[in-house]
PDB file of C-alpha atoms in Angstrom:
ATOM      1  CA  MET A1151     -99.441 -49.083  28.560  1.00  0.00           C
ATOM      2  CA  THR A1152    -101.009 -52.474  28.097  1.00  0.00           C
ATOM      3  CA  ALA A1153    -101.035 -54.660  31.200  1.00  0.00           C
ATOM      4  CA  TRP A1154     -99.815 -58.193  30.613  1.00  0.00           C
ATOM      5  CA  ARG A1155    -100.139 -61.063  33.039  1.00  0.00           C
ATOM      6  CA  ILE A1156     -96.983 -61.797  35.036  1.00  0.00           C
ATOM      7  CA  ASP A1157     -96.159 -64.925  36.990  1.00  0.00           C
ATOM      8  CA  GLY A1158     -95.728 -63.337  40.419  1.00  0.00           C
ATOM      9  CA  HIS A1159     -94.030 -66.346  42.013  1.00  0.00           C
ATOM     10  CA  ALA A1160     -91.441 -66.630  39.217  1.00  0.00           C
ATOM     11  CA  TRP A1161     -90.884 -62.862  39.279  1.00  0.00           C
ATOM     12  CA  LEU A1162     -90.277 -62.839  43.040  1.00  0.00           C
ATOM     13  CA  TYR A1163     -87.996 -65.884  42.864  1.00  0.00           C
ATOM     14  CA  ASN A1164     -85.839 -64.286  40.162  1.00  0.00           C
ATOM     15  CA  LEU A1165     -85.771 -60.974  42.018  1.00  0.00           C
ATOM     16  CA  LEU A1166     -84.639 -62.547  45.299  1.00  0.00           C
ATOM     17  CA  ARG A1167     -82.032 -64.614  43.459  1.00  0.00           C
ATOM     18  CA  ASN A1168     -80.637 -61.496  41.788  1.00  0.00           C
ATOM     19  CA  ARG A1169     -80.556 -59.554  45.057  1.00  0.00           C
ATOM     20  CA  LEU A1170     -78.723 -62.383  46.823  1.00  0.00           C
ATOM     21  CA  HIS A1171     -76.192 -62.672  43.994  1.00  0.00           C
ATOM     22  CA  SER A1172     -75.677 -58.904  44.065  1.00  0.00           C
ATOM     23  CA  LEU A1173     -75.088 -58.899  47.818  1.00  0.00           C
ATOM     24  CA  LEU A1174     -72.538 -61.710  47.613  1.00  0.00           C
ATOM     25  CA  LEU A1175     -70.704 -60.183  44.647  1.00  0.00           C
ATOM     26  CA  LEU A1176     -70.628 -56.725  46.229  1.00  0.00           C
ATOM     27  CA  ALA A1177     -69.293 -58.160  49.488  1.00  0.00           C
ATOM     28  CA  CYS A1178     -66.543 -59.995  47.603  1.00  0.00           C
ATOM     29  CA  THR A1179     -65.774 -56.891  45.527  1.00  0.00           C
ATOM     30  CA  VAL A1180     -65.209 -54.853  48.696  1.00  0.00           C
ATOM     31  CA  ALA A1181     -63.330 -57.711  50.382  1.00  0.00           C
ATOM     32  CA  ILE A1182     -60.695 -57.887  47.622  1.00  0.00           C
ATOM     33  CA  PRO A1183     -59.120 -54.446  48.310  1.00  0.00           C
ATOM     34  CA  ALA A1184     -59.427 -55.193  52.035  1.00  0.00           C
ATOM     35  CA  LEU A1185     -57.362 -58.337  51.474  1.00  0.00           C
ATOM     36  CA  ALA A1186     -54.820 -56.398  49.433  1.00  0.00           C
ATOM     37  CA  GLU A1187     -54.614 -53.737  52.148  1.00  0.00           C
ATOM     38  CA  TRP A1188     -54.119 -56.393  54.816  1.00  0.00           C
ATOM     39  CA  LEU A1189     -51.371 -58.099  52.808  1.00  0.00           C
ATOM     40  CA  LEU A1190     -49.506 -54.797  52.544  1.00  0.00           C
ATOM     41  CA  TRP A1191     -50.045 -53.172  55.940  1.00  0.00           C
ATOM     42  CA  GLY A1192     -51.853 -55.680  58.138  1.00  0.00           C
ATOM     43  CA  ARG A1193     -54.580 -54.676  60.572  1.00  0.00           C
ATOM     44  CA  ASP A1194     -53.625 -50.992  60.562  1.00  0.00           C
ATOM     45  CA  GLY A1195     -54.416 -50.811  56.851  1.00  0.00           C
ATOM     46  CA  LEU A1196     -57.890 -52.272  57.407  1.00  0.00           C
ATOM     47  CA  LEU A1197     -58.614 -49.647  60.060  1.00  0.00           C
ATOM     48  CA  VAL A1198     -58.198 -47.030  57.325  1.00  0.00           C
ATOM     49  CA  LEU A1199     -59.924 -48.870  54.464  1.00  0.00           C
ATOM     50  CA  VAL A1200     -63.120 -50.044  56.191  1.00  0.00           C
ATOM     51  CA  PRO A1201     -64.287 -46.551  57.286  1.00  0.00           C
ATOM     52  CA  ALA A1202     -63.496 -45.257  53.795  1.00  0.00           C
ATOM     53  CA  VAL A1203     -65.729 -47.923  52.220  1.00  0.00           C
ATOM     54  CA  PHE A1204     -68.622 -47.079  54.530  1.00  0.00           C
ATOM     55  CA  LEU A1205     -68.143 -43.391  53.734  1.00  0.00           C
ATOM     56  CA  VAL A1206     -68.473 -44.104  50.012  1.00  0.00           C
ATOM     57  CA  LEU A1207     -71.601 -46.184  50.700  1.00  0.00           C
ATOM     58  CA  LEU A1208     -73.222 -43.433  52.757  1.00  0.00           C
ATOM     59  CA  ILE A1209     -72.308 -40.452  50.623  1.00  0.00           C
ATOM     60  CA  GLY A1210     -72.032 -42.109  47.245  1.00  0.00           C
ATOM     61  CA  VAL A1211     -70.200 -40.757  44.240  1.00  0.00           C
ATOM     62  CA  ARG A1212     -72.204 -37.735  43.100  1.00  0.00           C
ATOM     63  CA  ILE A1213     -71.542 -36.527  39.583  1.00  0.00           C
ATOM     64  CA  SER A1214     -73.956 -34.076  38.014  1.00  0.00           C
ATOM     65  CA  PRO A1215     -76.018 -35.767  35.260  1.00  0.00           C
ATOM     66  CA  ARG A1216     -75.728 -32.562  33.242  1.00  0.00           C
ATOM     67  CA  LEU A1217     -71.938 -32.809  33.250  1.00  0.00           C
ATOM     68  CA  VAL A1218     -72.121 -36.426  32.096  1.00  0.00           C
ATOM     69  CA  MET A1219     -74.501 -35.531  29.277  1.00  0.00           C
ATOM     70  CA  ARG A1220     -72.283 -32.633  28.251  1.00  0.00           C
ATOM     71  CA  PHE A1221     -69.344 -35.037  28.106  1.00  0.00           C
ATOM     72  CA  TYR A1222     -71.303 -37.289  25.727  1.00  0.00           C
ATOM     73  CA  ARG A1223     -72.428 -34.225  23.721  1.00  0.00           C
ATOM     74  CA  ALA A1224     -76.074 -35.024  24.309  1.00  0.00           C
ATOM     75  CA  ARG A1225     -78.559 -32.187  24.037  1.00  0.00           C
ATOM     76  CA  PRO A1226     -81.637 -31.725  26.233  1.00  0.00           C
ATOM     77  CA  LEU A1227     -84.971 -32.810  24.780  1.00  0.00           C
ATOM     78  CA  SER A1228     -87.874 -30.484  25.515  1.00  0.00           C
ATOM     79  CA  PRO A1229     -91.449 -31.698  26.089  1.00  0.00           C
ATOM     80  CA  PHE A1230     -92.469 -29.806  22.939  1.00  0.00           C
ATOM     81  CA  GLU A1231     -90.067 -31.857  20.805  1.00  0.00           C
ATOM     82  CA  ALA A1232     -91.067 -35.265  22.151  1.00  0.00           C
ATOM     83  CA  PRO A1233     -94.346 -35.018  24.101  1.00  0.00           C
ATOM     84  CA  GLN A1234     -95.126 -38.756  23.931  1.00  0.00           C
ATOM     85  CA  LEU A1235     -91.635 -39.661  25.111  1.00  0.00           C
ATOM     86  CA  TYR A1236     -91.916 -37.247  28.026  1.00  0.00           C
ATOM     87  CA  ARG A1237     -95.295 -38.643  29.053  1.00  0.00           C
ATOM     88  CA  LEU A1238     -93.872 -42.164  28.923  1.00  0.00           C
ATOM     89  CA  VAL A1239     -90.852 -41.265  31.072  1.00  0.00           C
ATOM     90  CA  GLU A1240     -93.067 -39.373  33.515  1.00  0.00           C
ATOM     91  CA  GLU A1241     -95.435 -42.327  33.938  1.00  0.00           C
ATOM     92  CA  LEU A1242     -92.554 -44.769  34.437  1.00  0.00           C
ATOM     93  CA  ALA A1243     -90.838 -42.449  36.930  1.00  0.00           C
ATOM     94  CA  ILE A1244     -94.060 -42.130  38.941  1.00  0.00           C
ATOM     95  CA  ARG A1245     -94.505 -45.895  38.977  1.00  0.00           C
ATOM     96  CA  ALA A1246     -90.875 -46.271  40.073  1.00  0.00           C
ATOM     97  CA  GLU A1247     -91.533 -43.729  42.863  1.00  0.00           C
ATOM     98  CA  LEU A1248     -88.610 -41.527  41.893  1.00  0.00           C
ATOM     99  CA  GLU A1249     -88.385 -38.220  43.731  1.00  0.00           C
ATOM    100  CA  GLN A1250     -87.923 -36.273  40.482  1.00  0.00           C
ATOM    101  CA  ILE A1251     -88.762 -36.988  36.846  1.00  0.00           C
ATOM    102  CA  PRO A1252     -85.480 -37.694  34.992  1.00  0.00           C
ATOM    103  CA  ALA A1253     -84.422 -35.166  32.383  1.00  0.00           C
ATOM    104  CA  LEU A1254     -84.370 -36.411  28.788  1.00  0.00           C
ATOM    105  CA  TYR A1255     -81.405 -36.046  26.446  1.00  0.00           C
ATOM    106  CA  LEU A1256     -80.825 -36.952  22.809  1.00  0.00           C
ATOM    107  CA  LEU A1257     -77.648 -38.159  21.105  1.00  0.00           C
ATOM    108  CA  GLN A1258     -77.638 -37.755  17.340  1.00  0.00           C
ATOM    109  CA  THR A1259     -76.163 -41.076  16.271  1.00  0.00           C
ATOM    110  CA  PRO A1260     -77.434 -44.072  14.282  1.00  0.00           C
ATOM    111  CA  MET A1261     -76.284 -46.359  17.098  1.00  0.00           C
ATOM    112  CA  VAL A1262     -79.187 -47.880  19.033  1.00  0.00           C
ATOM    113  CA  ASN A1263     -78.618 -47.200  22.718  1.00  0.00           C
ATOM    114  CA  ALA A1264     -79.933 -45.634  25.921  1.00  0.00           C
ATOM    115  CA  PHE A1265     -78.392 -45.020  29.331  1.00  0.00           C
ATOM    116  CA  ALA A1266     -79.212 -43.377  32.650  1.00  0.00           C
ATOM    117  CA  VAL A1267     -77.152 -41.371  35.139  1.00  0.00           C
ATOM    118  CA  GLY A1268     -77.885 -39.917  38.562  1.00  0.00           C
ATOM    119  CA  ASP A1269     -80.172 -41.001  41.375  1.00  0.00           C
ATOM    120  CA  SER A1270     -83.812 -40.700  42.405  1.00  0.00           C
ATOM    121  CA  ARG A1271     -83.411 -37.007  43.269  1.00  0.00           C
ATOM    122  CA  ASP A1272     -81.460 -35.900  40.197  1.00  0.00           C
ATOM    123  CA  ALA A1273     -81.272 -38.152  37.152  1.00  0.00           C
ATOM    124  CA  ALA A1274     -81.132 -38.042  33.384  1.00  0.00           C
ATOM    125  CA  VAL A1275     -81.914 -40.554  30.657  1.00  0.00           C
ATOM    126  CA  ALA A1276     -80.278 -40.336  27.241  1.00  0.00           C
ATOM    127  CA  VAL A1277     -81.605 -41.967  24.082  1.00  0.00           C
ATOM    128  CA  THR A1278     -80.059 -42.045  20.635  1.00  0.00           C
ATOM    129  CA  SER A1279     -81.836 -41.002  17.471  1.00  0.00           C
ATOM    130  CA  GLY A1280     -81.172 -44.508  16.178  1.00  0.00           C
ATOM    131  CA  LEU A1281     -83.094 -45.961  19.123  1.00  0.00           C
ATOM    132  CA  LEU A1282     -86.125 -43.738  18.506  1.00  0.00           C
ATOM    133  CA  GLN A1283     -86.147 -44.690  14.830  1.00  0.00           C
ATOM    134  CA  THR A1284     -85.805 -48.428  15.495  1.00  0.00           C
ATOM    135  CA  LEU A1285     -88.199 -49.317  18.322  1.00  0.00           C
ATOM    136  CA  ASP A1286     -91.980 -49.158  18.480  1.00  0.00           C
ATOM    137  CA  GLN A1287     -93.840 -47.770  21.488  1.00  0.00           C
ATOM    138  CA  ARG A1288     -93.966 -51.020  23.476  1.00  0.00           C
ATOM    139  CA  GLU A1289     -90.293 -51.759  22.895  1.00  0.00           C
ATOM    140  CA  LEU A1290     -89.299 -48.195  23.752  1.00  0.00           C
ATOM    141  CA  ALA A1291     -91.312 -48.401  26.974  1.00  0.00           C
ATOM    142  CA  GLY A1292     -89.404 -51.548  27.933  1.00  0.00           C
ATOM    143  CA  VAL A1293     -86.003 -49.940  27.300  1.00  0.00           C
ATOM    144  CA  LEU A1294     -86.867 -46.746  29.182  1.00  0.00           C
ATOM    145  CA  ALA A1295     -88.287 -48.776  32.063  1.00  0.00           C
ATOM    146  CA  HIS A1296     -85.017 -50.724  32.189  1.00  0.00           C
ATOM    147  CA  GLU A1297     -82.986 -47.508  32.438  1.00  0.00           C
ATOM    148  CA  ILE A1298     -85.305 -45.990  35.057  1.00  0.00           C
ATOM    149  CA  SER A1299     -85.022 -49.259  36.985  1.00  0.00           C
ATOM    150  CA  HIS A1300     -81.264 -48.704  37.244  1.00  0.00           C
ATOM    151  CA  ILE A1301     -82.032 -45.349  38.892  1.00  0.00           C
ATOM    152  CA  ARG A1302     -84.662 -46.841  41.198  1.00  0.00           C
ATOM    153  CA  ASN A1303     -82.408 -49.734  42.257  1.00  0.00           C
ATOM    154  CA  ARG A1304     -79.419 -47.428  42.919  1.00  0.00           C
ATOM    155  CA  ASP A1305     -77.347 -49.477  40.504  1.00  0.00           C
ATOM    156  CA  LEU A1306     -75.231 -46.492  39.519  1.00  0.00           C
ATOM    157  CA  ARG A1307     -74.061 -46.065  43.117  1.00  0.00           C
ATOM    158  CA  LEU A1308     -73.383 -49.796  43.478  1.00  0.00           C
ATOM    159  CA  MET A1309     -71.356 -49.912  40.287  1.00  0.00           C
ATOM    160  CA  ALA A1310     -69.467 -46.763  41.322  1.00  0.00           C
ATOM    161  CA  LEU A1311     -68.501 -48.489  44.568  1.00  0.00           C
ATOM    162  CA  ALA A1312     -67.447 -51.594  42.640  1.00  0.00           C
ATOM    163  CA  GLY A1313     -65.424 -49.425  40.266  1.00  0.00           C
ATOM    164  CA  TRP A1314     -63.696 -47.700  43.172  1.00  0.00           C
ATOM    165  CA  SER A1315     -62.873 -51.071  44.705  1.00  0.00           C
ATOM    166  CA  GLU A1316     -61.407 -52.231  41.402  1.00  0.00           C
ATOM    167  CA  GLN A1317     -59.260 -49.100  41.077  1.00  0.00           C
ATOM    168  CA  ILE A1318     -58.041 -49.283  44.686  1.00  0.00           C
ATOM    169  CA  THR A1319     -57.171 -52.957  44.265  1.00  0.00           C
ATOM    170  CA  GLY A1320     -55.121 -52.214  41.152  1.00  0.00           C
ATOM    171  CA  LEU A1321     -53.349 -49.362  42.920  1.00  0.00           C
ATOM    172  CA  LEU A1322     -52.486 -51.524  45.925  1.00  0.00           C
ATOM    173  CA  ALA A1323     -51.254 -54.354  43.705  1.00  0.00           C
ATOM    174  CA  GLY A1324     -49.017 -51.956  41.802  1.00  0.00           C
ATOM    175  CA  LEU A1325     -47.687 -50.532  45.050  1.00  0.00           C
ATOM    176  CA  GLY A1326     -46.968 -54.033  46.336  1.00  0.00           C
ATOM    177  CA  LEU A1327     -45.068 -54.879  43.161  1.00  0.00           C
ATOM    178  CA  LEU A1328     -42.983 -51.709  43.482  1.00  0.00           C
ATOM    179  CA  LEU A1329     -42.139 -52.569  47.085  1.00  0.00           C
ATOM    180  CA  VAL A1330     -41.012 -56.044  46.022  1.00  0.00           C
ATOM    181  CA  LEU A1331     -38.859 -54.667  43.209  1.00  0.00           C
ATOM    182  CA  PHE A1332     -37.354 -52.132  45.598  1.00  0.00           C
ATOM    183  CA  ASN A1333     -36.472 -54.856  48.109  1.00  0.00           C
ATOM    184  CA  LEU A1334     -35.438 -57.487  45.558  1.00  0.00           C
ATOM    185  CA  PRO A1335     -31.665 -56.760  45.828  1.00  0.00           C
ATOM    186  CA  ARG A1336     -31.889 -57.081  49.617  1.00  0.00           C
ATOM    187  CA  ALA A1337     -33.889 -60.311  49.246  1.00  0.00           C
ATOM    188  CA  LEU A1338     -31.259 -61.767  46.901  1.00  0.00           C
ATOM    189  CA  ALA A1339     -28.604 -60.818  49.459  1.00  0.00           C
ATOM    190  CA  GLY A1340     -30.552 -62.650  52.155  1.00  0.00           C
ATOM    191  CA  GLN A1341     -31.218 -59.504  54.181  1.00  0.00           C
ATOM    192  CA  VAL A1342     -35.032 -59.699  53.898  1.00  0.00           C
ATOM    193  CA  GLN A1343     -37.546 -62.390  53.036  1.00  0.00           C
ATOM    194  CA  ILE A1344     -40.341 -62.003  50.500  1.00  0.00           C
ATOM    195  CA  ASN A1345     -43.641 -63.767  51.116  1.00  0.00           C
ATOM    196  CA  TRP A1346     -44.214 -65.113  47.608  1.00  0.00           C
ATOM    197  CA  THR A1347     -47.651 -66.490  48.491  1.00  0.00           C
ATOM    198  CA  ALA A1348     -48.830 -63.084  49.657  1.00  0.00           C
ATOM    199  CA  LEU A1349     -47.280 -61.475  46.580  1.00  0.00           C
ATOM    200  CA  SER A1350     -49.086 -63.914  44.279  1.00  0.00           C
ATOM    201  CA  LEU A1351     -52.405 -63.160  45.979  1.00  0.00           C
ATOM    202  CA  LEU A1352     -51.736 -59.440  45.718  1.00  0.00           C
ATOM    203  CA  LEU A1353     -50.957 -59.621  41.995  1.00  0.00           C
ATOM    204  CA  ALA A1354     -54.012 -61.804  41.314  1.00  0.00           C
ATOM    205  CA  ALA A1355     -56.337 -59.471  43.237  1.00  0.00           C
ATOM    206  CA  PRO A1356     -56.915 -56.913  40.406  1.00  0.00           C
ATOM    207  CA  TYR A1357     -57.961 -59.637  37.958  1.00  0.00           C
ATOM    208  CA  LEU A1358     -60.316 -61.177  40.496  1.00  0.00           C
ATOM    209  CA  SER A1359     -61.722 -57.744  41.296  1.00  0.00           C
ATOM    210  CA  THR A1360     -62.415 -57.130  37.603  1.00  0.00           C
ATOM    211  CA  LEU A1361     -64.247 -60.453  37.255  1.00  0.00           C
ATOM    212  CA  LEU A1362     -66.362 -59.685  40.327  1.00  0.00           C
ATOM    213  CA  GLN A1363     -67.192 -56.217  39.034  1.00  0.00           C
ATOM    214  CA  ARG A1364     -68.284 -57.645  35.670  1.00  0.00           C
ATOM    215  CA  GLY A1365     -70.358 -60.283  37.466  1.00  0.00           C
ATOM    216  CA  LEU A1366     -72.085 -57.645  39.585  1.00  0.00           C
ATOM    217  CA  SER A1367     -72.869 -55.631  36.455  1.00  0.00           C
ATOM    218  CA  ARG A1368     -74.502 -58.640  34.780  1.00  0.00           C
ATOM    219  CA  VAL A1369     -76.673 -59.373  37.818  1.00  0.00           C
ATOM    220  CA  ARG A1370     -77.774 -55.740  38.037  1.00  0.00           C
ATOM    221  CA  GLU A1371     -78.841 -55.948  34.384  1.00  0.00           C
ATOM    222  CA  PHE A1372     -81.005 -58.968  35.175  1.00  0.00           C
ATOM    223  CA  ASP A1373     -82.480 -57.098  38.138  1.00  0.00           C
ATOM    224  CA  ALA A1374     -83.229 -54.024  36.018  1.00  0.00           C
ATOM    225  CA  ASP A1375     -85.064 -56.251  33.531  1.00  0.00           C
ATOM    226  CA  LEU A1376     -87.286 -57.612  36.301  1.00  0.00           C
ATOM    227  CA  THR A1377     -87.964 -54.163  37.741  1.00  0.00           C
ATOM    228  CA  ALA A1378     -88.802 -52.906  34.247  1.00  0.00           C
ATOM    229  CA  VAL A1379     -91.379 -55.685  33.932  1.00  0.00           C
ATOM    230  CA  MET A1380     -92.895 -54.546  37.232  1.00  0.00           C
ATOM    231  CA  LEU A1381     -93.138 -50.978  35.895  1.00  0.00           C
ATOM    232  CA  THR A1382     -94.622 -51.798  32.488  1.00  0.00           C
ATOM    233  CA  GLY A1383     -96.416 -55.083  33.150  1.00  0.00           C
ATOM    234  CA  ASP A1384     -95.166 -56.113  29.707  1.00  0.00           C
ATOM    235  CA  PRO A1385     -92.282 -58.630  29.617  1.00  0.00           C
ATOM    236  CA  GLU A1386     -92.836 -59.241  25.914  1.00  0.00           C
ATOM    237  CA  GLY A1387     -92.227 -55.600  25.025  1.00  0.00           C
ATOM    238  CA  LEU A1388     -88.798 -55.616  26.672  1.00  0.00           C
ATOM    239  CA  ALA A1389     -87.945 -59.009  25.182  1.00  0.00           C
ATOM    240  CA  ARG A1390     -88.804 -57.759  21.700  1.00  0.00           C
ATOM    241  CA  ALA A1391     -86.658 -54.678  22.258  1.00  0.00           C
ATOM    242  CA  LEU A1392     -83.688 -56.782  23.387  1.00  0.00           C
ATOM    243  CA  ALA A1393     -84.013 -59.018  20.332  1.00  0.00           C
ATOM    244  CA  ARG A1394     -84.205 -56.049  17.981  1.00  0.00           C
ATOM    245  CA  LEU A1395     -81.237 -54.301  19.603  1.00  0.00           C
ATOM    246  CA  GLU A1396     -79.146 -57.476  19.378  1.00  0.00           C
ATOM    247  CA  TRP A1397     -80.000 -57.878  15.708  1.00  0.00           C
ATOM    248  CA  ARG A1398     -79.200 -54.222  14.927  1.00  0.00           C
ATOM    249  CA  GLU A1399     -75.874 -54.383  16.770  1.00  0.00           C
ATOM    250  CA  ARG A1400     -74.771 -57.500  14.917  1.00  0.00           C
ATOM    251  CA  SER A1401     -75.922 -56.012  11.617  1.00  0.00           C
ATOM    252  CA  PHE A1402     -73.929 -52.848  12.341  1.00  0.00           C
ATOM    253  CA  TRP A1403     -70.703 -54.778  12.926  1.00  0.00           C
ATOM    254  CA  ARG A1404     -71.387 -56.910   9.876  1.00  0.00           C
ATOM    255  CA  ARG A1405     -71.727 -53.792   7.725  1.00  0.00           C
ATOM    256  CA  MET A1406     -68.627 -52.167   9.244  1.00  0.00           C
ATOM    257  CA  LEU A1407     -66.247 -55.114   9.535  1.00  0.00           C
ATOM    258  CA  GLY A1408     -67.735 -57.971   7.570  1.00  0.00           C
ATOM    259  CA  PRO A1409     -68.365 -60.996   9.805  1.00  0.00           C
ATOM    260  CA  ALA A1410     -69.519 -60.027  13.299  1.00  0.00           C
ATOM    261  CA  PRO A1411     -66.675 -60.032  15.848  1.00  0.00           C
ATOM    262  CA  GLY A1412     -66.596 -62.864  18.353  1.00  0.00           C
ATOM    263  CA  ASP A1413     -68.262 -62.240  21.681  1.00  0.00           C
ATOM    264  CA  LEU A1414     -66.184 -61.578  24.755  1.00  0.00           C
ATOM    265  CA  PRO A1415     -65.846 -64.483  27.170  1.00  0.00           C
ATOM    266  CA  TYR A1416     -68.870 -64.568  29.466  1.00  0.00           C
ATOM    267  CA  LEU A1417     -66.879 -63.670  32.600  1.00  0.00           C
ATOM    268  CA  LEU A1418     -65.609 -60.445  30.983  1.00  0.00           C
ATOM    269  CA  ARG A1419     -68.987 -59.203  29.770  1.00  0.00           C
ATOM    270  CA  THR A1420     -70.775 -56.339  31.533  1.00  0.00           C
ATOM    271  CA  HIS A1421     -74.153 -57.424  30.107  1.00  0.00           C
ATOM    272  CA  PRO A1422     -75.604 -60.944  30.065  1.00  0.00           C
ATOM    273  CA  PRO A1423     -76.220 -62.654  26.711  1.00  0.00           C
ATOM    274  CA  THR A1424     -79.452 -61.468  25.149  1.00  0.00           C
ATOM    275  CA  GLU A1425     -80.735 -65.026  24.831  1.00  0.00           C
ATOM    276  CA  GLU A1426     -80.393 -65.498  28.595  1.00  0.00           C
ATOM    277  CA  ARG A1427     -82.161 -62.215  29.343  1.00  0.00           C
ATOM    278  CA  ILE A1428     -85.051 -63.172  27.072  1.00  0.00           C
ATOM    279  CA  ARG A1429     -85.235 -66.629  28.633  1.00  0.00           C
ATOM    280  CA  ARG A1430     -85.529 -65.110  32.107  1.00  0.00           C
ATOM    281  CA  LEU A1431     -88.203 -62.728  30.908  1.00  0.00           C
ATOM    282  CA  SER A1432     -90.122 -65.696  29.533  1.00  0.00           C
ATOM    283  CA  GLU A1433     -90.065 -67.260  33.010  1.00  0.00           C
ATOM    284  CA  VAL A1434     -92.119 -64.408  34.450  1.00  0.00           C
ATOM    285  CA  SER A1435     -94.545 -64.028  31.526  1.00  0.00           C
ATOM    286  CA  CYS A1436     -97.568 -66.019  30.447  1.00  0.00           C
ATOM    287  CA  PRO A1437     -96.736 -69.441  28.918  1.00  0.00           C
ATOM    288  CA  GLY A1438     -96.019 -69.097  25.216  1.00  0.00           C
ATOM    289  CA  ARG A1439     -95.750 -65.305  25.237  1.00  0.00           C
ATOM    290  CA  ILE A1440     -92.046 -65.165  24.427  1.00  0.00           C
ATOM    291  CA  GLY A1441     -89.292 -67.656  23.912  1.00  0.00           C
ATOM    292  CA  GLY A1442     -85.610 -67.819  24.565  1.00  0.00           C
ATOM    293  CA  ARG A1443     -84.563 -67.562  20.941  1.00  0.00           C
ATOM    294  CA  ILE A1444     -83.797 -64.278  19.260  1.00  0.00           C
ATOM    295  CA  VAL A1445     -86.135 -63.736  16.318  1.00  0.00           C
ATOM    296  CA  HIS A1446     -84.716 -61.397  13.719  1.00  0.00           C
ATOM    297  CA  PRO A1447     -87.202 -58.637  13.011  1.00  0.00           C
ATOM    298  CA  ALA A1448     -88.318 -58.261   9.446  1.00  0.00           C
TER     299      ALA A1448
END
């Protein structure tokens, strides 16, 4: 892989900013179900929830990568089928200091995508046939480095914890609503009082939890981009891949549905806008290497 010059100060600044944002968002994501628990059951509820959260953090949510790949109907790729791809993944995994080389899987689909599951000890990376046909070697290295960065940074465990928090918050909000409906006749008769402020906070908690979870996902994507640059030394390769993937995705929707569908509101997106990701990559690369605009590949 070609080594490109990287602005170390800009890289470190962006990395620390992402880590701080992640810490704040994760803390808020865990605090939301704690608030919901406290609104329902007070301090006794927190005494149950807090140890459960720490247990999830320590143990993590372990799902076999092979089961996930079987669910997506991905088939294993052998080193004989894709020797260059295996060498690339092996080199990136060694640079990322993973305990085991991730297994490679292939999905036969024209969609251009890649994803990773598992952790440093047991992981898998899936690529689509459309991705292999679309990207050149530098771009493919950037995408694979991004996915391996998710494994290295334990993003899958973080997002699992955020997902659990979101589900628990929704469950508690639904339970609170049922309790209010059950006690509504007694409240109308003046036998009990309903704390409408607490109820409003409880009902708003799932929506806030969702926004925080989406925000955490976007920051982890930024962080994976920066870690990928550290692994490859090539911010331009990843930026080119992002631009090409964006163009292919929009072209796909244009072919399927005519005009491309409108983007989701920023707060609901799990991935940052491609233009913003490219702009941040340009901040850590040599001046003039890449720009913030998406250039449509020929």
